[in-house]
mmCIF file of C-alpha atoms in Angstrom:
data_model
loop_
_atom_site.group_PDB
_atom_site.id
_atom_site.type_symbol
_atom_site.label_atom_id
_atom_site.label_comp_id
_atom_site.label_asym_id
_atom_site.label_seq_id
_atom_site.Cartn_x
_atom_site.Cartn_y
_atom_site.Cartn_z
ATOM 1 C CA MET A 25 0.022 0.092 0.023
ATOM 2 C CA ASP A 26 1.264 3.762 -0.877
ATOM 3 C CA ASP A 27 2.815 5.219 2.512
ATOM 4 C CA TYR A 28 1.484 8.098 1.684
ATOM 5 C CA GLU A 29 -2.616 6.834 1.145
ATOM 6 C CA ILE A 30 -5.180 7.536 4.464
ATOM 7 C CA MET A 31 -7.127 4.951 5.775
ATOM 8 C CA VAL A 32 -11.059 6.021 5.910
ATOM 9 C CA PHE A 33 -13.941 4.592 7.972
ATOM 10 C CA LEU A 34 -17.348 4.166 7.886
ATOM 11 C CA LEU A 35 -17.972 6.297 11.334
ATOM 12 C CA TYR A 36 -22.250 6.903 10.760
ATOM 13 C CA ILE A 37 -25.128 5.374 9.296
ATOM 14 C CA TRP A 38 -28.296 6.217 8.691
ATOM 15 C CA TYR A 39 -31.714 5.007 8.050
ATOM 16 C CA ASN A 40 -34.899 7.746 5.983
ATOM 17 C CA GLN A 41 -37.206 6.332 3.713
ATOM 18 C CA ASN A 42 -36.232 2.905 2.575
ATOM 19 C CA ILE A 43 -33.076 4.727 1.258
ATOM 20 C CA ARG A 44 -29.116 4.161 2.894
ATOM 21 C CA LEU A 45 -27.278 7.065 2.980
ATOM 22 C CA ILE A 46 -23.883 6.066 4.446
ATOM 23 C CA LEU A 47 -21.567 9.133 5.581
ATOM 24 C CA LEU A 48 -17.239 8.489 5.761
ATOM 25 C CA PHE A 49 -15.156 10.951 7.380
ATOM 26 C CA ALA A 50 -11.234 11.443 5.368
ATOM 27 C CA SER A 51 -8.658 13.228 7.340
ATOM 28 C CA ASN A 52 -6.755 15.237 4.881
ATOM 29 C CA THR A 53 -3.883 14.162 4.888
ATOM 30 C CA PHE A 54 -2.184 13.778 1.795
ATOM 31 C CA LYS A 55 1.689 12.913 -0.165
ATOM 32 C CA HIS A 56 2.415 16.498 -0.869
ATOM 33 C CA ILE A 57 1.455 19.910 -0.249
ATOM 34 C CA TYR A 58 -1.905 19.942 -0.597
ATOM 35 C CA TYR A 59 -2.672 19.478 3.019
ATOM 36 C CA ASP A 60 -5.021 21.429 5.129
ATOM 37 C CA ARG A 61 -8.329 20.278 7.150
ATOM 38 C CA LYS A 62 -8.823 21.230 10.879
ATOM 39 C CA GLU A 63 -11.228 18.603 12.015
ATOM 40 C CA ASP A 64 -10.399 15.279 12.801
ATOM 41 C CA PRO A 65 -6.810 13.220 12.610
ATOM 42 C CA PRO A 66 -6.018 10.609 10.107
ATOM 43 C CA TRP A 67 -7.589 7.218 11.511
ATOM 44 C CA THR A 68 -5.773 4.591 12.116
ATOM 45 C CA GLU A 69 -6.975 1.139 10.643
ATOM 46 C CA ARG A 70 -8.535 -0.731 13.492
ATOM 47 C CA ASN A 71 -11.344 -3.357 13.281
ATOM 48 C CA HIS A 72 -14.827 -2.231 11.893
ATOM 49 C CA PRO A 73 -17.876 -3.393 10.558
ATOM 50 C CA HIS A 74 -16.520 -4.090 7.493
ATOM 51 C CA GLN A 75 -13.645 -6.427 7.256
ATOM 52 C CA ASN A 76 -12.400 -7.691 3.854
ATOM 53 C CA LEU A 77 -12.714 -3.762 2.400
ATOM 54 C CA GLN A 78 -10.311 -0.369 2.878
ATOM 55 C CA TRP A 79 -10.963 2.518 2.045
ATOM 56 C CA ASN A 80 -8.122 4.949 0.938
ATOM 57 C CA VAL A 81 -8.126 8.936 -0.190
ATOM 58 C CA LEU A 82 -6.733 10.430 -2.578
ATOM 59 C CA ARG A 83 -6.838 14.462 -2.938
ATOM 60 C CA ILE A 84 -5.946 16.441 -6.013
ATOM 61 C CA VAL A 85 -5.990 20.245 -7.161
ATOM 62 C CA SER A 86 -8.483 20.935 -9.796
ATOM 63 C CA THR A 87 -5.530 23.192 -12.640
ATOM 64 C CA VAL A 88 -8.105 24.194 -15.111
ATOM 65 C CA PHE A 89 -12.434 25.879 -13.784
ATOM 66 C CA THR A 90 -14.470 26.435 -16.282
ATOM 67 C CA ALA A 91 -17.082 29.660 -15.167
ATOM 68 C CA ASN A 92 -19.890 27.080 -15.545
ATOM 69 C CA ASP A 93 -18.314 24.776 -12.705
ATOM 70 C CA ALA A 94 -17.361 27.651 -10.674
ATOM 71 C CA ALA A 95 -21.186 29.288 -10.735
ATOM 72 C CA LEU A 96 -22.315 25.718 -9.854
ATOM 73 C CA GLU A 97 -20.060 24.260 -6.571
ATOM 74 C CA ALA A 98 -20.091 28.271 -5.573
ATOM 75 C CA LYS A 99 -23.767 27.648 -5.420
ATOM 76 C CA THR A 100 -23.939 24.537 -4.454
ATOM 77 C CA PHE A 101 -21.412 25.645 -1.069
ATOM 78 C CA GLY A 102 -23.879 27.831 -0.588
ATOM 79 C CA CYS A 103 -26.956 26.106 -0.150
ATOM 80 C CA CYS A 104 -25.093 23.895 1.984
ATOM 81 C CA ARG A 105 -24.761 26.768 4.162
ATOM 82 C CA TYR A 106 -27.899 27.618 4.373
ATOM 83 C CA LEU A 107 -29.129 24.048 5.003
ATOM 84 C CA TRP A 108 -26.494 24.070 8.066
ATOM 85 C CA ASN A 109 -28.268 27.206 9.419
ATOM 86 C CA ARG A 110 -31.872 26.300 8.669
ATOM 87 C CA MET A 111 -31.976 23.224 10.181
ATOM 88 C CA LEU A 112 -30.082 23.869 13.340
ATOM 89 C CA GLY A 113 -32.246 26.824 13.629
ATOM 90 C CA ASP A 114 -35.443 24.749 13.871
ATOM 91 C CA ARG A 115 -34.109 22.448 15.207
ATOM 92 C CA ASN A 116 -33.894 24.873 18.161
ATOM 93 C CA THR A 117 -36.973 26.827 17.790
ATOM 94 C CA LEU A 118 -38.972 23.129 17.727
ATOM 95 C CA TYR A 119 -37.404 22.130 21.110
ATOM 96 C CA GLN A 120 -37.638 24.937 22.493
ATOM 97 C CA GLU A 121 -41.243 24.875 21.895
ATOM 98 C CA ILE A 122 -42.761 21.390 22.100
ATOM 99 C CA GLY A 123 -38.870 19.970 23.735
ATOM 100 C CA GLU A 124 -39.654 17.779 20.866
ATOM 101 C CA ALA A 125 -36.604 17.869 17.058
ATOM 102 C CA PRO A 126 -37.700 17.647 13.710
ATOM 103 C CA ASP A 127 -37.409 14.622 11.873
ATOM 104 C CA ASN A 128 -36.858 17.369 8.168
ATOM 105 C CA THR A 129 -35.120 15.755 5.191
ATOM 106 C CA PRO A 130 -33.920 18.139 2.270
ATOM 107 C CA ALA A 131 -36.896 17.513 1.210
ATOM 108 C CA ASP A 132 -38.893 18.334 2.993
ATOM 109 C CA TYR A 133 -37.293 22.056 2.287
ATOM 110 C CA LYS A 134 -37.307 21.643 -1.565
ATOM 111 C CA ASP A 135 -40.740 21.269 -1.121
ATOM 112 C CA LEU A 136 -41.080 25.250 -0.350
ATOM 113 C CA ASP A 137 -41.382 28.492 -2.416
ATOM 114 C CA GLU A 138 -39.025 30.441 -0.426
ATOM 115 C CA CYS A 139 -36.534 27.635 -0.716
ATOM 116 C CA ASN A 140 -36.679 26.587 -4.695
ATOM 117 C CA TRP A 141 -33.599 26.806 -5.123
ATOM 118 C CA LEU A 142 -31.828 24.158 -3.470
ATOM 119 C CA LYS A 143 -32.715 21.931 -6.108
ATOM 120 C CA GLU A 144 -30.242 23.570 -8.312
ATOM 121 C CA VAL A 145 -27.585 22.247 -6.478
ATOM 122 C CA ASP A 146 -26.484 17.931 -5.662
ATOM 123 C CA SER A 147 -28.978 15.941 -3.534
ATOM 124 C CA LEU A 148 -26.547 13.858 -2.385
ATOM 125 C CA ALA A 149 -23.958 17.292 -1.512
ATOM 126 C CA LEU A 150 -27.974 18.155 0.553
ATOM 127 C CA ALA A 151 -27.930 15.224 2.153
ATOM 128 C CA ASN A 152 -24.614 15.138 3.325
ATOM 129 C CA VAL A 153 -25.592 18.385 5.535
ATOM 130 C CA GLN A 154 -27.736 17.070 7.257
ATOM 131 C CA LEU A 155 -25.909 13.485 8.088
ATOM 132 C CA ASN A 156 -23.531 16.143 8.945
ATOM 133 C CA LEU A 157 -25.680 17.959 11.208
ATOM 134 C CA GLU A 158 -27.122 14.278 13.189
ATOM 135 C CA THR A 159 -23.024 13.104 13.270
ATOM 136 C CA ALA A 160 -22.764 16.841 15.437
ATOM 137 C CA PHE A 161 -25.761 16.719 17.729
ATOM 138 C CA SER A 162 -24.727 12.625 17.875
ATOM 139 C CA ARG A 163 -21.208 13.893 19.764
ATOM 140 C CA PHE A 164 -22.774 16.517 21.807
ATOM 141 C CA PHE A 165 -24.722 14.673 23.383
ATOM 142 C CA LYS A 166 -21.841 12.544 24.083
ATOM 143 C CA GLY A 167 -19.742 15.092 25.413
ATOM 144 C CA THR A 168 -16.718 14.667 23.335
ATOM 145 C CA SER A 169 -17.652 18.184 21.293
ATOM 146 C CA ARG A 170 -20.167 21.581 21.862
ATOM 147 C CA TYR A 171 -23.169 22.380 21.088
ATOM 148 C CA PRO A 172 -23.410 22.643 16.795
ATOM 149 C CA LYS A 173 -23.057 26.799 15.745
ATOM 150 C CA PHE A 174 -24.257 28.406 12.754
ATOM 151 C CA LYS A 175 -21.997 28.487 9.990
ATOM 152 C CA SER A 176 -20.323 32.602 8.919
ATOM 153 C CA LYS A 177 -20.729 33.376 4.971
ATOM 154 C CA LYS A 178 -17.559 34.701 4.903
ATOM 155 C CA PHE A 179 -15.919 32.452 7.376
ATOM 156 C CA SER A 180 -17.603 28.822 6.860
ATOM 157 C CA ARG A 181 -15.137 26.522 5.649
ATOM 158 C CA LYS A 182 -16.117 26.316 1.770
ATOM 159 C CA SER A 183 -16.324 22.427 1.768
ATOM 160 C CA TYR A 184 -19.543 19.743 0.525
ATOM 161 C CA THR A 185 -19.000 15.953 -0.383
ATOM 162 C CA THR A 186 -21.301 13.989 -2.996
ATOM 163 C CA ASN A 187 -21.376 10.220 -2.887
ATOM 164 C CA ALA A 188 -21.693 7.887 -6.098
ATOM 165 C CA VAL A 189 -24.215 6.261 -7.735
ATOM 166 C CA CYS A 190 -24.877 3.421 -9.672
ATOM 167 C CA ALA A 191 -27.865 3.457 -12.244
ATOM 168 C CA LYS A 192 -29.198 -0.069 -12.908
ATOM 169 C CA ASN A 193 -26.969 0.404 -16.518
ATOM 170 C CA GLY A 194 -24.408 0.047 -14.295
ATOM 171 C CA LYS A 195 -23.082 4.045 -15.148
ATOM 172 C CA SER A 196 -21.852 5.230 -12.270
ATOM 173 C CA ASN A 197 -22.999 9.775 -11.413
ATOM 174 C CA ILE A 198 -19.205 10.118 -10.788
ATOM 175 C CA VAL A 199 -16.429 9.623 -13.386
ATOM 176 C CA LEU A 200 -12.905 10.037 -13.545
ATOM 177 C CA ASP A 201 -10.819 10.175 -15.921
ATOM 178 C CA GLU A 202 -6.976 8.964 -15.110
ATOM 179 C CA LYS A 203 -5.145 8.550 -18.034
ATOM 180 C CA ASN A 204 -6.556 12.474 -18.874
ATOM 181 C CA GLY A 205 -6.206 13.982 -15.601
ATOM 182 C CA LEU A 206 -10.381 14.482 -15.978
ATOM 183 C CA LEU A 207 -12.983 14.877 -13.018
ATOM 184 C CA LYS A 208 -17.230 14.374 -13.975
ATOM 185 C CA LEU A 209 -19.178 15.303 -10.997
ATOM 186 C CA PRO A 210 -23.104 15.142 -10.537
ATOM 187 C CA LYS A 211 -24.830 18.732 -11.737
ATOM 188 C CA HIS A 212 -21.529 19.350 -13.143
ATOM 189 C CA LYS A 213 -22.293 20.455 -16.932
ATOM 190 C CA ASP A 214 -18.199 19.887 -17.837
ATOM 191 C CA TRP A 215 -15.063 17.902 -17.215
ATOM 192 C CA ILE A 216 -12.929 19.688 -14.707
ATOM 193 C CA ARG A 217 -9.138 19.044 -15.456
ATOM 194 C CA LEU A 218 -7.144 17.729 -12.447
ATOM 195 C CA LYS A 219 -3.373 17.842 -11.615
ATOM 196 C CA MET A 220 -2.686 13.970 -10.873
ATOM 197 C CA HIS A 221 0.639 14.649 -8.051
ATOM 198 C CA ARG A 222 0.429 10.353 -8.484
ATOM 199 C CA ASN A 223 -1.123 7.317 -10.083
ATOM 200 C CA ILE A 224 -3.859 5.699 -8.134
ATOM 201 C CA ARG A 225 -3.767 1.969 -7.736
ATOM 202 C CA PRO A 226 -6.156 0.271 -9.934
ATOM 203 C CA GLY A 227 -9.249 -2.217 -8.600
ATOM 204 C CA GLY A 228 -10.827 0.760 -5.976
ATOM 205 C CA VAL A 229 -13.790 2.075 -7.136
ATOM 206 C CA ILE A 230 -14.820 5.503 -5.650
ATOM 207 C CA LYS A 231 -17.184 6.083 -3.014
ATOM 208 C CA SER A 232 -17.527 9.667 -2.938
ATOM 209 C CA VAL A 233 -15.769 13.208 -3.517
ATOM 210 C CA THR A 234 -15.263 16.228 -1.432
ATOM 211 C CA VAL A 235 -14.799 19.289 -3.074
ATOM 212 C CA THR A 236 -13.862 21.794 -1.086
ATOM 213 C CA MET A 237 -11.730 25.442 -1.674
ATOM 214 C CA GLU A 238 -9.193 26.412 0.270
ATOM 215 C CA PRO A 239 -8.606 30.544 1.449
ATOM 216 C CA ASP A 240 -6.134 30.891 -1.036
ATOM 217 C CA GLU A 241 -9.167 29.991 -3.610
ATOM 218 C CA LYS A 242 -7.681 26.686 -4.947
ATOM 219 C CA THR A 243 -10.216 24.070 -4.743
ATOM 220 C CA TYR A 244 -8.818 20.078 -3.871
ATOM 221 C CA TYR A 245 -10.956 16.967 -4.930
ATOM 222 C CA SER A 246 -10.500 15.028 -1.929
ATOM 223 C CA ILE A 247 -11.832 11.430 -3.773
ATOM 224 C CA LEU A 248 -11.971 8.507 -1.645
ATOM 225 C CA MET A 249 -11.418 5.020 -2.818
ATOM 226 C CA GLU A 250 -12.378 1.359 -1.782
ATOM 227 C CA TYR A 251 -9.931 -1.202 -2.198
ATOM 228 C CA PRO A 252 -10.083 -4.930 -0.697
ATOM 229 C CA LYS A 253 -8.443 -4.813 2.625
ATOM 230 C CA THR A 254 -5.039 -6.482 2.358
ATOM 231 C CA ALA A 255 -3.349 -8.352 5.809
ATOM 232 C CA VAL A 256 0.319 -6.418 7.551
ATOM 233 C CA ALA A 257 2.143 -8.724 9.562
ATOM 234 C CA LYS A 258 3.586 -7.108 12.371
ATOM 235 C CA THR A 259 7.702 -7.177 12.382
ATOM 236 C CA LYS A 260 9.773 -8.454 15.893
ATOM 237 C CA PRO A 261 11.539 -4.664 16.440
ATOM 238 C CA LYS A 262 14.779 -4.795 15.645
ATOM 239 C CA THR A 263 15.925 -1.000 15.123
ATOM 240 C CA MET A 264 14.276 1.244 17.612
ATOM 241 C CA ILE A 265 14.644 5.010 18.509
ATOM 242 C CA GLY A 266 13.082 6.859 20.814
ATOM 243 C CA LEU A 267 12.083 10.737 20.644
ATOM 244 C CA ASP A 268 11.840 13.770 22.470
ATOM 245 C CA MET A 269 9.442 16.870 21.375
ATOM 246 C CA SER A 270 11.923 20.146 21.124
ATOM 247 C CA LEU A 271 10.314 23.625 20.204
ATOM 248 C CA PRO A 272 13.861 24.829 17.736
ATOM 249 C CA ASN A 273 14.795 21.613 15.876
ATOM 250 C CA LEU A 274 11.060 19.487 16.285
ATOM 251 C CA TYR A 275 12.830 16.425 17.566
ATOM 252 C CA VAL A 276 15.929 15.050 19.158
ATOM 253 C CA ASP A 277 16.448 11.610 19.069
ATOM 254 C CA SER A 278 18.510 8.584 21.459
ATOM 255 C CA ASN A 279 20.838 9.031 19.462
ATOM 256 C CA GLY A 280 21.107 13.036 19.675
ATOM 257 C CA ASN A 281 20.871 13.834 16.410
ATOM 258 C CA THR A 282 18.283 16.292 15.380
ATOM 259 C CA PRO A 283 16.456 17.223 12.065
ATOM 260 C CA ASP A 284 17.095 20.238 9.547
ATOM 261 C CA PHE A 285 13.477 21.475 10.320
ATOM 262 C CA PRO A 286 13.425 24.867 8.545
ATOM 263 C CA LYS A 287 10.349 26.562 10.709
ATOM 264 C CA PRO A 288 8.080 26.942 7.911
ATOM 265 C CA TYR A 289 6.098 29.971 9.313
ATOM 266 C CA ARG A 290 9.049 32.089 10.835
ATOM 267 C CA LYS A 291 10.372 32.399 7.492
ATOM 268 C CA ILE A 292 7.035 33.570 6.372
ATOM 269 C CA GLU A 293 6.623 36.199 9.432
ATOM 270 C CA PRO A 294 8.393 39.071 8.279
ATOM 271 C CA ALA A 295 6.767 39.095 4.742
ATOM 272 C CA LEU A 296 3.671 38.113 6.852
ATOM 273 C CA VAL A 297 3.894 41.599 8.884
ATOM 274 C CA LYS A 298 4.342 43.489 5.629
ATOM 275 C CA GLU A 299 1.170 41.997 4.028
ATOM 276 C CA GLN A 300 -0.785 42.544 6.451
ATOM 277 C CA LYS A 301 0.128 46.079 7.343
ATOM 278 C CA ARG A 302 -0.842 46.593 4.134
ATOM 279 C CA LEU A 303 -4.354 44.659 4.661
ATOM 280 C CA SER A 304 -4.897 46.865 7.957
ATOM 281 C CA ARG A 305 -5.219 50.249 5.509
ATOM 282 C CA LYS A 306 -6.944 49.465 3.203
ATOM 283 C CA LYS A 307 -10.881 49.445 3.059
ATOM 284 C CA LYS A 308 -13.015 46.309 4.483
ATOM 285 C CA GLY A 309 -14.769 44.785 1.674
ATOM 286 C CA SER A 310 -13.198 46.655 -1.057
ATOM 287 C CA LYS A 311 -11.694 44.862 -3.967
ATOM 288 C CA ARG A 312 -8.403 45.823 -2.686
ATOM 289 C CA TYR A 313 -8.501 44.714 0.093
ATOM 290 C CA GLU A 314 -9.366 41.375 -1.614
ATOM 291 C CA ALA A 315 -6.421 41.303 -3.439
ATOM 292 C CA GLN A 316 -4.643 41.782 -0.598
ATOM 293 C CA ARG A 317 -6.673 39.688 2.049
ATOM 294 C CA LEU A 318 -5.983 36.814 -1.552
ATOM 295 C CA LYS A 319 -2.306 37.633 -0.649
ATOM 296 C CA ILE A 320 -1.780 36.639 2.914
ATOM 297 C CA ALA A 321 -3.768 33.206 2.469
ATOM 298 C CA LYS A 322 -0.977 31.917 0.229
ATOM 299 C CA LEU A 323 1.720 32.863 2.142
ATOM 300 C CA HIS A 324 -0.652 30.361 5.174
ATOM 301 C CA ALA A 325 -0.868 27.845 2.883
ATOM 302 C CA LYS A 326 2.549 28.076 1.867
ATOM 303 C CA ALA A 327 4.196 28.164 4.855
ATOM 304 C CA LYS A 328 1.425 25.008 5.632
ATOM 305 C CA HIS A 329 1.736 23.106 2.678
ATOM 306 C CA GLN A 330 5.618 23.228 3.590
ATOM 307 C CA ARG A 331 5.398 22.230 7.797
ATOM 308 C CA SER A 332 3.042 19.083 5.471
ATOM 309 C CA ASP A 333 5.813 18.018 3.046
ATOM 310 C CA PHE A 334 8.243 17.783 5.654
ATOM 311 C CA LEU A 335 6.406 16.032 8.274
ATOM 312 C CA HIS A 336 5.158 13.409 5.582
ATOM 313 C CA LYS A 337 8.754 12.397 4.206
ATOM 314 C CA LEU A 338 10.158 12.425 7.311
ATOM 315 C CA SER A 339 7.628 10.380 9.019
ATOM 316 C CA ALA A 340 7.919 8.323 6.184
ATOM 317 C CA SER A 341 11.852 7.627 6.734
ATOM 318 C CA LEU A 342 11.761 7.561 10.545
ATOM 319 C CA THR A 343 8.812 4.646 10.342
ATOM 320 C CA ASP A 344 11.122 3.080 7.098
ATOM 321 C CA THR A 345 13.994 2.298 9.252
ATOM 322 C CA TYR A 346 12.707 1.946 12.113
ATOM 323 C CA ASP A 347 10.818 -0.992 13.471
ATOM 324 C CA LEU A 348 9.853 0.358 16.861
ATOM 325 C CA ILE A 349 9.830 3.868 18.195
ATOM 326 C CA ALA A 350 9.247 5.667 21.556
ATOM 327 C CA LEU A 351 8.285 9.071 22.413
ATOM 328 C CA GLU A 352 5.729 11.423 24.619
ATOM 329 C CA ASP A 353 2.459 12.202 24.542
ATOM 330 C CA LEU A 354 2.481 15.293 25.369
ATOM 331 C CA ASP A 355 -0.877 17.551 25.831
ATOM 332 C CA MET A 356 0.154 20.599 23.119
ATOM 333 C CA SER A 357 -2.453 22.533 23.301
ATOM 334 C CA ALA A 358 -1.335 23.283 26.897
ATOM 335 C CA ILE A 359 2.194 23.922 25.864
ATOM 336 C CA ARG A 360 0.277 26.172 23.240
ATOM 337 C CA ARG A 361 -1.731 28.416 26.043
ATOM 338 C CA SER A 362 1.861 28.522 27.937
ATOM 339 C CA LEU A 363 5.031 29.554 28.596
ATOM 340 C CA LYS A 364 3.987 32.392 25.660
ATOM 341 C CA PHE A 365 5.112 29.104 23.258
ATOM 342 C CA GLY A 366 1.771 29.664 20.419
ATOM 343 C CA LYS A 367 3.457 30.314 17.392
ATOM 344 C CA SER A 368 6.646 28.258 17.345
ATOM 345 C CA THR A 369 4.367 24.935 18.378
ATOM 346 C CA SER A 370 2.145 25.977 15.975
ATOM 347 C CA ASP A 371 5.044 26.232 13.863
ATOM 348 C CA ASN A 372 6.414 22.779 14.923
ATOM 349 C CA GLY A 373 3.683 20.687 13.944
ATOM 350 C CA TRP A 374 4.241 17.217 16.277
ATOM 351 C CA GLY A 375 0.655 16.732 16.998
ATOM 352 C CA MET A 376 0.683 16.502 13.503
ATOM 353 C CA PHE A 377 3.526 15.043 13.436
ATOM 354 C CA VAL A 378 2.604 12.216 15.566
ATOM 355 C CA GLU A 379 -0.035 11.944 13.771
ATOM 356 C CA MET A 380 1.378 10.553 10.839
ATOM 357 C CA LEU A 381 3.708 8.024 12.398
ATOM 358 C CA THR A 382 1.078 6.243 14.599
ATOM 359 C CA TYR A 383 -0.964 5.748 11.298
ATOM 360 C CA LYS A 384 2.197 4.600 9.052
ATOM 361 C CA ALA A 385 3.556 3.037 11.415
ATOM 362 C CA GLU A 386 0.730 0.097 11.900
ATOM 363 C CA ARG A 387 -0.038 0.455 8.003
ATOM 364 C CA LYS A 388 3.577 -1.289 8.115
ATOM 365 C CA GLY A 389 3.389 -3.274 10.791
ATOM 366 C CA LYS A 390 5.365 -1.382 12.955
ATOM 367 C CA GLN A 391 5.677 0.000 16.285
ATOM 368 C CA LEU A 392 4.647 3.347 18.369
ATOM 369 C CA VAL A 393 5.049 3.388 21.704
ATOM 370 C CA LYS A 394 3.508 6.411 23.941
ATOM 371 C CA ILE A 395 5.139 7.122 26.865
ATOM 372 C CA ASP A 396 3.077 8.616 29.103
ATOM 373 C CA ARG A 397 2.540 12.281 29.601
ATOM 374 C CA TRP A 398 3.219 12.412 33.883
ATOM 375 C CA PHE A 399 6.013 10.223 33.525
ATOM 376 C CA PRO A 400 9.644 11.877 35.058
ATOM 377 C CA SER A 401 11.033 11.348 31.256
ATOM 378 C CA SER A 402 13.162 13.899 32.119
ATOM 379 C CA LYS A 403 14.106 14.068 35.805
ATOM 380 C CA THR A 404 15.298 10.555 35.423
ATOM 381 C CA CYS A 405 18.755 9.377 35.919
ATOM 382 C CA CYS A 406 19.611 7.338 32.224
ATOM 383 C CA GLN A 407 22.437 5.892 33.571
ATOM 384 C CA CYS A 408 21.119 4.786 37.144
ATOM 385 C CA GLY A 409 17.476 6.162 37.419
ATOM 386 C CA HIS A 410 17.401 8.188 40.291
ATOM 387 C CA VAL A 411 14.491 10.681 39.842
ATOM 388 C CA HIS A 412 16.048 14.381 40.337
ATOM 389 C CA LYS A 413 12.441 15.848 42.084
ATOM 390 C CA GLU A 414 14.024 19.081 42.572
ATOM 391 C CA LEU A 415 14.959 19.769 38.548
ATOM 392 C CA THR A 416 13.185 22.819 36.581
ATOM 393 C CA LEU A 417 12.900 23.994 34.117
ATOM 394 C CA SER A 418 15.647 26.091 33.748
ATOM 395 C CA ASP A 419 18.458 23.717 34.205
ATOM 396 C CA ARG A 420 19.095 22.351 30.597
ATOM 397 C CA THR A 421 21.919 19.710 31.583
ATOM 398 C CA TYR A 422 21.291 17.454 34.084
ATOM 399 C CA ILE A 423 24.167 16.432 36.722
ATOM 400 C CA CYS A 424 22.614 13.445 38.984
ATOM 401 C CA PRO A 425 23.485 14.040 41.939
ATOM 402 C CA VAL A 426 23.504 10.281 43.383
#
C-alpha cells in the first residue's frame, strides 16, 4: 500500500425513507503539499464492520476550472451552508417550543417556495449536510464535542461531499478519467481538469468526492476509493529509536540527532507582517482588500504546505528505517497556551507529526510506543534511574546528584 494513502472508516449509517446513506469521513493528510483540514485526525486501521474492505483517499487540486463549474460549486457551498443553518435553527426553535427535535430532510425544504432554488444543486451534497448535523448532535450528546454552531458566510469552511451512485445500467454519476486527468461530478456540465500528482492504485471503486475551496481560492477534490483489505504482518522490533519533542528542532532522538526542520512560519513571518500592515490600511470589503487578503492567504498556505510536505517525508523515512519508535504523549494545546510558545508550537507541528507516525507505523507493521505524559523522563537519570525531583525548567544540563 502507498505510504501516503490515508485510511478512512465508516463512522455513521443513517436510514431515511428506506434509503441507506453512508457517511464517510476522510482525513486530509496526503502525499504532497496539498494538505489542510483541521477536523478529525487521520484514522488508523482498526476493526470495523467491513473487515474485508479498506478505504483510501486521494486529494487532487484542479488546474482548469470553467466559469460554469465555479458558479455551480459556489452555489453548492452556499446551499449547504444555508441548509445547515436552517435545519439547526428549526431544530433549536422546535425543541424550545415543544421539547422535541424535528425529523426534517432536505427534500422537505425543497418543497417550500422560499427554498425552491435548493433543487439546482446536487441532492447528495444536501443529504450529507443532514448527516453531518446529526453526527454533530450525536457527538454533543456523548460529551465529545460542543453544541453545533451556525456557519458564517465569510468565515465558514467551503466544502461539500457527494456520493457515487450507480444506475441500473452500471454507470456511475461520478466518473474519473485518470489517463487524461478529468473528473465528472453530478450537476456539472463540463469535465474538471485535475493536476494528478500521483497515479491511482488500480482495483479501487470510487465511493465519494469531497470538494473543498481553501482560503487561497484553490479547489481540491478528495476522492474516496474502496479496495479489498490487505493484512499486514507485524515485524519483530530489531531497530529502535526514541524521540523527544523539541521546539527549535522538532525533536531530538535517542542518538542525539535532530532533523533540519525548516520552520516555515518563521520564514514567512517578516513578509506576513508587511502584507498584514497593508491589509489594515485598506477598506474592508473593497476589491483591493480582497486582493490583499488573498496574498496573505497564499503565504499561510505556503507555510502549511511546506510543513506538511516535510513531516510526511520525515515520518515515512522513520517508519521505513526503524521497527519501534518511542515518544512522549504530550498535551500540545496546553503547551501552546502556556509559556508564550504559541507560534513556535504551531509552527512545530508535533501533533500532526505524531498522527502521521501512528498510521504509517501501523500500516507497515511497525510499533509506536507512547510514554505517559506524567512520567518524569526528564528528571530520570539514564544511567542509574534516579529521579531528580528538584530539577526545574531553567536547568538545561542534567547532573545526577547520586
